[in-house]
Amino acid sequence: DTAVSQTPKYLVTQMGNDKSIKCEQNLGHDTMYWYKQDSKKFLKIMFSYNNKELIINETVPNRFSPKSPDKAHLNLHINSLELGDSAVYFCASSHKGPRTFGSGTRLTVV
Amino acid sequence: GENVEQHPSTLSVQEGDSAVIKCTYSDSASNYFPWYKQELGKGPQLIIDIRSNVGEKKDQRIAVTLNKTAKHFSLHITETQPEDSAVYFCAASAVEGGGADGLTFGKGTHLIIQP
């Protein structure tokens, strides 16, 4: 199926750990994104990335970093996890058009 | 930067009735307005979008209207059904499709369809 897929779907981890969330799209899109959705459902852009440019939302802590091995993948690495990082993280992609979202990764930091 | 306000935050309607969700935007340069539906446990999905050269767009039971002068746009769902229950997000951008980072979302409306 053509889609944006992200893994894992659920992630429970302790404070201070380092974790990664993977994202892959097979839509041939040239731009990928990471969003954070908090408990109030507010969608906040974290990063957008194509093969030329990384745009970072300046409010995102530098503990968060995107890594793109190729155009179809944009992984999210998080260092020194904090309780406030608990949220649902969505990957998305686009190509000169609307964004297609993945199904989300629910991160719980305990 | 762009600011998008969305109301109401929660909307409960009887099955079969109509639902209207309203959004306002601040940047007069915005010209692309998508609406996303997010069902429980899933990511947001585009359901309809409108560009600033059009005042209204319809797709079956869903319609979106745009008033550029007043800087507001609305989502209308007629003959609501239980499967319409979800969180709906409006968004605005000065770049068609939203550009690399230029898509600003509203805070969402939780639509509840009462049987």
mmCIF file of C-alpha atoms in Angstrom:
data_model
loop_
_atom_site.group_PDB
_atom_site.id
_atom_site.type_symbol
_atom_site.label_atom_id
_atom_site.label_comp_id
_atom_site.label_asym_id
_atom_site.label_seq_id
_atom_site.Cartn_x
_atom_site.Cartn_y
_atom_site.Cartn_z
ATOM 1 C CA ASP A 1 0.000 0.000 0.000
ATOM 2 C CA THR A 2 1.161 3.527 -0.699
ATOM 3 C CA ALA A 3 1.481 5.313 2.594
ATOM 4 C CA VAL A 4 3.507 7.044 5.228
ATOM 5 C CA SER A 5 4.469 4.432 7.783
ATOM 6 C CA GLN A 6 6.095 5.035 11.127
ATOM 7 C CA THR A 7 7.415 2.685 13.778
ATOM 8 C CA PRO A 8 6.932 1.939 16.550
ATOM 9 C CA LYS A 9 3.265 2.731 17.131
ATOM 10 C CA TYR A 10 3.779 2.843 20.881
ATOM 11 C CA LEU A 11 6.943 3.641 22.802
ATOM 12 C CA VAL A 12 7.257 3.653 26.590
ATOM 13 C CA THR A 13 10.629 4.622 28.012
ATOM 14 C CA GLN A 14 12.289 6.074 31.069
ATOM 15 C CA MET A 15 13.462 9.625 31.560
ATOM 16 C CA GLY A 16 16.989 10.208 30.369
ATOM 17 C CA ASN A 17 16.920 7.533 27.683
ATOM 18 C CA ASP A 18 17.652 8.107 23.997
ATOM 19 C CA LYS A 19 15.140 6.823 21.472
ATOM 20 C CA SER A 20 14.376 6.911 17.753
ATOM 21 C CA ILE A 21 11.176 6.859 15.723
ATOM 22 C CA LYS A 22 11.383 5.742 12.113
ATOM 23 C CA CYS A 23 9.368 7.061 9.174
ATOM 24 C CA GLU A 24 9.181 5.868 5.601
ATOM 25 C CA GLN A 25 7.058 7.067 2.688
ATOM 26 C CA ASN A 26 6.618 5.315 -0.651
ATOM 27 C CA LEU A 27 4.677 8.126 -2.292
ATOM 28 C CA GLY A 28 7.664 9.597 -4.103
ATOM 29 C CA HIS A 29 7.275 12.842 -2.131
ATOM 30 C CA ASP A 30 10.233 15.178 -1.843
ATOM 31 C CA THR A 31 9.475 16.794 1.511
ATOM 32 C CA MET A 32 8.983 15.111 4.877
ATOM 33 C CA TYR A 33 7.901 16.483 8.242
ATOM 34 C CA TRP A 34 7.673 15.699 11.916
ATOM 35 C CA TYR A 35 4.789 17.013 14.009
ATOM 36 C CA LYS A 36 4.123 16.776 17.741
ATOM 37 C CA GLN A 37 0.533 16.471 18.983
ATOM 38 C CA ASP A 38 0.021 17.182 22.660
ATOM 39 C CA SER A 39 -2.757 15.995 24.953
ATOM 40 C CA LYS A 40 -4.984 18.863 23.791
ATOM 41 C CA LYS A 41 -4.655 17.670 20.169
ATOM 42 C CA PHE A 42 -2.675 20.724 19.076
ATOM 43 C CA LEU A 43 -0.486 19.919 16.031
ATOM 44 C CA LYS A 44 2.907 21.582 16.146
ATOM 45 C CA ILE A 45 5.450 21.424 13.317
ATOM 46 C CA MET A 46 8.878 20.330 14.497
ATOM 47 C CA PHE A 47 10.865 19.891 11.293
ATOM 48 C CA SER A 48 10.453 19.912 7.564
ATOM 49 C CA TYR A 49 13.108 18.441 5.307
ATOM 50 C CA ASN A 50 13.795 17.845 1.670
ATOM 51 C CA ASN A 51 17.053 16.879 0.043
ATOM 52 C CA LYS A 52 18.115 20.493 -0.015
ATOM 53 C CA GLU A 53 16.959 22.101 3.151
ATOM 54 C CA LEU A 54 16.184 21.384 6.770
ATOM 55 C CA ILE A 55 13.821 23.832 8.418
ATOM 56 C CA ILE A 56 13.669 23.644 12.174
ATOM 57 C CA ASN A 57 11.000 25.139 14.374
ATOM 58 C CA GLU A 58 13.059 27.281 16.713
ATOM 59 C CA THR A 59 11.013 26.197 19.724
ATOM 60 C CA VAL A 60 12.114 22.567 19.362
ATOM 61 C CA PRO A 61 14.835 21.604 21.877
ATOM 62 C CA ASN A 62 18.132 20.522 20.336
ATOM 63 C CA ARG A 63 17.642 17.132 22.003
ATOM 64 C CA PHE A 64 15.458 16.402 18.969
ATOM 65 C CA SER A 65 17.182 15.772 15.667
ATOM 66 C CA PRO A 66 15.946 14.479 12.306
ATOM 67 C CA LYS A 67 18.059 12.062 10.295
ATOM 68 C CA SER A 68 17.376 11.347 6.638
ATOM 69 C CA PRO A 69 19.306 8.444 5.096
ATOM 70 C CA ASP A 70 17.471 8.966 1.795
ATOM 71 C CA LYS A 71 14.497 10.775 0.296
ATOM 72 C CA ALA A 72 12.018 8.158 1.463
ATOM 73 C CA HIS A 73 13.022 8.170 5.122
ATOM 74 C CA LEU A 74 13.088 10.754 7.893
ATOM 75 C CA ASN A 75 13.810 9.378 11.345
ATOM 76 C CA LEU A 76 13.468 11.310 14.595
ATOM 77 C CA HIS A 77 16.103 10.930 17.299
ATOM 78 C CA ILE A 78 15.444 12.154 20.804
ATOM 79 C CA ASN A 79 18.181 12.385 23.422
ATOM 80 C CA SER A 80 17.800 12.613 27.193
ATOM 81 C CA LEU A 81 14.042 12.134 27.156
ATOM 82 C CA GLU A 82 11.959 14.242 29.549
ATOM 83 C CA LEU A 83 8.450 13.782 30.927
ATOM 84 C CA GLY A 84 7.230 16.693 28.784
ATOM 85 C CA ASP A 85 8.223 14.846 25.637
ATOM 86 C CA SER A 86 5.258 12.530 26.123
ATOM 87 C CA ALA A 87 2.982 13.086 23.126
ATOM 88 C CA VAL A 88 1.952 11.594 19.804
ATOM 89 C CA TYR A 89 4.490 12.217 17.045
ATOM 90 C CA PHE A 90 3.363 12.248 13.428
ATOM 91 C CA CYS A 91 5.462 11.932 10.337
ATOM 92 C CA ALA A 92 4.104 13.425 7.095
ATOM 93 C CA SER A 93 5.188 13.934 3.516
ATOM 94 C CA SER A 94 4.209 16.043 0.518
ATOM 95 C CA HIS A 95 5.187 17.003 -3.006
ATOM 96 C CA LYS A 96 3.840 20.419 -4.019
ATOM 97 C CA GLY A 97 0.525 19.434 -2.534
ATOM 98 C CA PRO A 98 -1.335 18.432 0.616
ATOM 99 C CA ARG A 99 0.429 16.560 3.354
ATOM 100 C CA THR A 100 -0.079 12.845 3.920
ATOM 101 C CA PHE A 101 0.284 11.841 7.549
ATOM 102 C CA GLY A 102 1.386 8.606 9.148
ATOM 103 C CA SER A 103 -0.680 6.981 11.883
ATOM 104 C CA GLY A 104 1.460 8.340 14.702
ATOM 105 C CA THR A 105 3.777 7.120 17.451
ATOM 106 C CA ARG A 106 2.553 7.513 21.017
ATOM 107 C CA LEU A 107 5.586 8.245 23.176
ATOM 108 C CA THR A 108 5.214 7.918 26.934
ATOM 109 C CA VAL A 109 8.117 8.941 29.144
ATOM 110 C CA VAL A 110 7.967 7.588 32.693
ATOM 111 C CA GLY B 1 3.542 34.787 11.216
ATOM 112 C CA GLU B 2 0.176 33.278 10.453
ATOM 113 C CA ASN B 3 -2.320 32.708 13.261
ATOM 114 C CA VAL B 4 -5.338 30.437 12.765
ATOM 115 C CA GLU B 5 -8.227 30.475 15.232
ATOM 116 C CA GLN B 6 -10.753 27.627 15.150
ATOM 117 C CA HIS B 7 -14.185 27.402 16.824
ATOM 118 C CA PRO B 8 -15.812 25.654 18.503
ATOM 119 C CA SER B 9 -13.405 23.352 20.292
ATOM 120 C CA THR B 10 -16.189 20.799 20.776
ATOM 121 C CA LEU B 11 -19.375 20.418 18.737
ATOM 122 C CA SER B 12 -22.146 17.926 19.439
ATOM 123 C CA VAL B 13 -24.933 17.469 16.879
ATOM 124 C CA GLN B 14 -27.746 14.995 16.358
ATOM 125 C CA GLU B 15 -27.273 12.443 13.620
ATOM 126 C CA GLY B 16 -28.747 13.811 10.406
ATOM 127 C CA ASP B 17 -28.263 17.454 11.380
ATOM 128 C CA SER B 18 -25.647 19.788 9.908
ATOM 129 C CA ALA B 19 -22.357 20.786 11.531
ATOM 130 C CA VAL B 20 -20.393 23.964 10.904
ATOM 131 C CA ILE B 21 -16.817 24.633 12.020
ATOM 132 C CA LYS B 22 -15.326 28.101 11.599
ATOM 133 C CA CYS B 23 -11.763 29.352 11.253
ATOM 134 C CA THR B 24 -10.177 32.775 10.947
ATOM 135 C CA TYR B 25 -6.664 33.589 9.759
ATOM 136 C CA SER B 26 -4.454 36.615 10.156
ATOM 137 C CA ASP B 27 -2.101 36.646 7.150
ATOM 138 C CA SER B 28 -3.714 38.233 4.091
ATOM 139 C CA ALA B 29 -1.102 36.457 1.940
ATOM 140 C CA SER B 30 -2.598 33.045 2.807
ATOM 141 C CA ASN B 31 -4.190 31.489 -0.248
ATOM 142 C CA TYR B 32 -4.515 27.786 0.506
ATOM 143 C CA PHE B 33 -6.917 26.374 3.126
ATOM 144 C CA PRO B 34 -7.087 22.608 3.740
ATOM 145 C CA TRP B 35 -9.265 20.736 6.212
ATOM 146 C CA TYR B 36 -8.097 17.536 7.903
ATOM 147 C CA LYS B 37 -10.082 14.866 9.731
ATOM 148 C CA GLN B 38 -8.425 12.866 12.487
ATOM 149 C CA GLU B 39 -10.141 9.712 13.678
ATOM 150 C CA LEU B 40 -9.228 8.111 16.983
ATOM 151 C CA GLY B 41 -5.821 6.464 16.870
ATOM 152 C CA LYS B 42 -5.063 7.681 13.347
ATOM 153 C CA GLY B 43 -3.211 10.500 11.663
ATOM 154 C CA PRO B 44 -4.952 13.540 10.140
ATOM 155 C CA GLN B 45 -6.362 12.960 6.656
ATOM 156 C CA LEU B 46 -7.117 15.653 4.103
ATOM 157 C CA ILE B 47 -10.852 15.787 3.396
ATOM 158 C CA ILE B 48 -11.188 18.973 1.351
ATOM 159 C CA ASP B 49 -9.193 22.071 0.487
ATOM 160 C CA ILE B 50 -9.878 25.422 -1.129
ATOM 161 C CA ARG B 51 -7.751 28.036 -2.828
ATOM 162 C CA SER B 52 -8.268 31.750 -2.579
ATOM 163 C CA ASN B 53 -9.530 32.150 -6.134
ATOM 164 C CA VAL B 54 -12.646 30.175 -5.188
ATOM 165 C CA GLY B 55 -15.380 31.133 -2.721
ATOM 166 C CA GLU B 56 -16.923 27.730 -2.201
ATOM 167 C CA LYS B 57 -16.130 24.087 -2.881
ATOM 168 C CA LYS B 58 -18.328 21.066 -2.370
ATOM 169 C CA ASP B 59 -17.673 17.335 -2.214
ATOM 170 C CA GLN B 60 -20.783 15.261 -1.489
ATOM 171 C CA ARG B 61 -21.845 16.077 2.104
ATOM 172 C CA ILE B 62 -18.846 18.319 2.772
ATOM 173 C CA ALA B 63 -18.459 21.932 1.692
ATOM 174 C CA VAL B 64 -15.985 24.675 2.490
ATOM 175 C CA THR B 65 -16.613 28.404 2.108
ATOM 176 C CA LEU B 66 -14.015 31.175 2.068
ATOM 177 C CA ASN B 67 -14.426 34.885 2.729
ATOM 178 C CA LYS B 68 -11.105 36.530 1.858
ATOM 179 C CA THR B 69 -12.218 39.987 2.896
ATOM 180 C CA ALA B 70 -13.146 38.861 6.378
ATOM 181 C CA LYS B 71 -10.313 36.297 6.474
ATOM 182 C CA HIS B 72 -12.472 33.417 7.542
ATOM 183 C CA PHE B 73 -13.372 30.033 6.155
ATOM 184 C CA SER B 74 -15.806 27.363 7.291
ATOM 185 C CA LEU B 75 -16.411 23.647 6.967
ATOM 186 C CA HIS B 76 -19.997 22.494 6.507
ATOM 187 C CA ILE B 77 -21.045 18.866 6.935
ATOM 188 C CA THR B 78 -24.647 18.031 6.040
ATOM 189 C CA GLU B 79 -26.695 14.954 6.995
ATOM 190 C CA THR B 80 -24.138 13.981 9.621
ATOM 191 C CA GLN B 81 -23.473 10.295 10.243
ATOM 192 C CA PRO B 82 -21.783 8.462 13.151
ATOM 193 C CA GLU B 83 -18.605 8.023 11.080
ATOM 194 C CA ASP B 84 -18.256 11.815 10.933
ATOM 195 C CA SER B 85 -17.292 11.784 14.626
ATOM 196 C CA ALA B 86 -13.638 12.866 14.742
ATOM 197 C CA VAL B 87 -11.353 15.841 15.378
ATOM 198 C CA TYR B 88 -11.308 18.312 12.495
ATOM 199 C CA PHE B 89 -8.440 20.722 11.824
ATOM 200 C CA CYS B 90 -8.425 23.756 9.586
ATOM 201 C CA ALA B 91 -5.141 25.151 8.271
ATOM 202 C CA ALA B 92 -3.858 28.067 6.228
ATOM 203 C CA SER B 93 -0.810 28.681 4.081
ATOM 204 C CA ALA B 94 0.587 31.249 1.701
ATOM 205 C CA VAL B 95 1.979 28.391 -0.402
ATOM 206 C CA GLU B 96 -0.214 25.885 -2.206
ATOM 207 C CA GLY B 97 0.045 22.561 -0.399
ATOM 208 C CA GLY B 98 1.503 24.272 2.607
ATOM 209 C CA GLY B 99 5.097 24.604 1.512
ATOM 210 C CA ALA B 100 8.019 23.309 3.531
ATOM 211 C CA ASP B 101 6.895 24.801 6.820
ATOM 212 C CA GLY B 102 4.201 27.282 5.966
ATOM 213 C CA LEU B 103 1.072 25.352 6.996
ATOM 214 C CA THR B 104 -0.473 26.714 10.202
ATOM 215 C CA PHE B 105 -3.093 24.538 11.890
ATOM 216 C CA GLY B 106 -6.034 25.551 14.034
ATOM 217 C CA LYS B 107 -6.377 23.882 17.427
ATOM 218 C CA GLY B 108 -8.997 21.414 16.283
ATOM 219 C CA THR B 109 -12.718 20.775 16.788
ATOM 220 C CA HIS B 110 -13.945 17.575 18.373
ATOM 221 C CA LEU B 111 -17.146 16.742 16.483
ATOM 222 C CA ILE B 112 -19.499 14.343 18.245
ATOM 223 C CA ILE B 113 -22.456 12.873 16.369
ATOM 224 C CA GLN B 114 -25.224 11.876 18.776
ATOM 225 C CA PRO B 115 -27.335 8.881 17.622
#
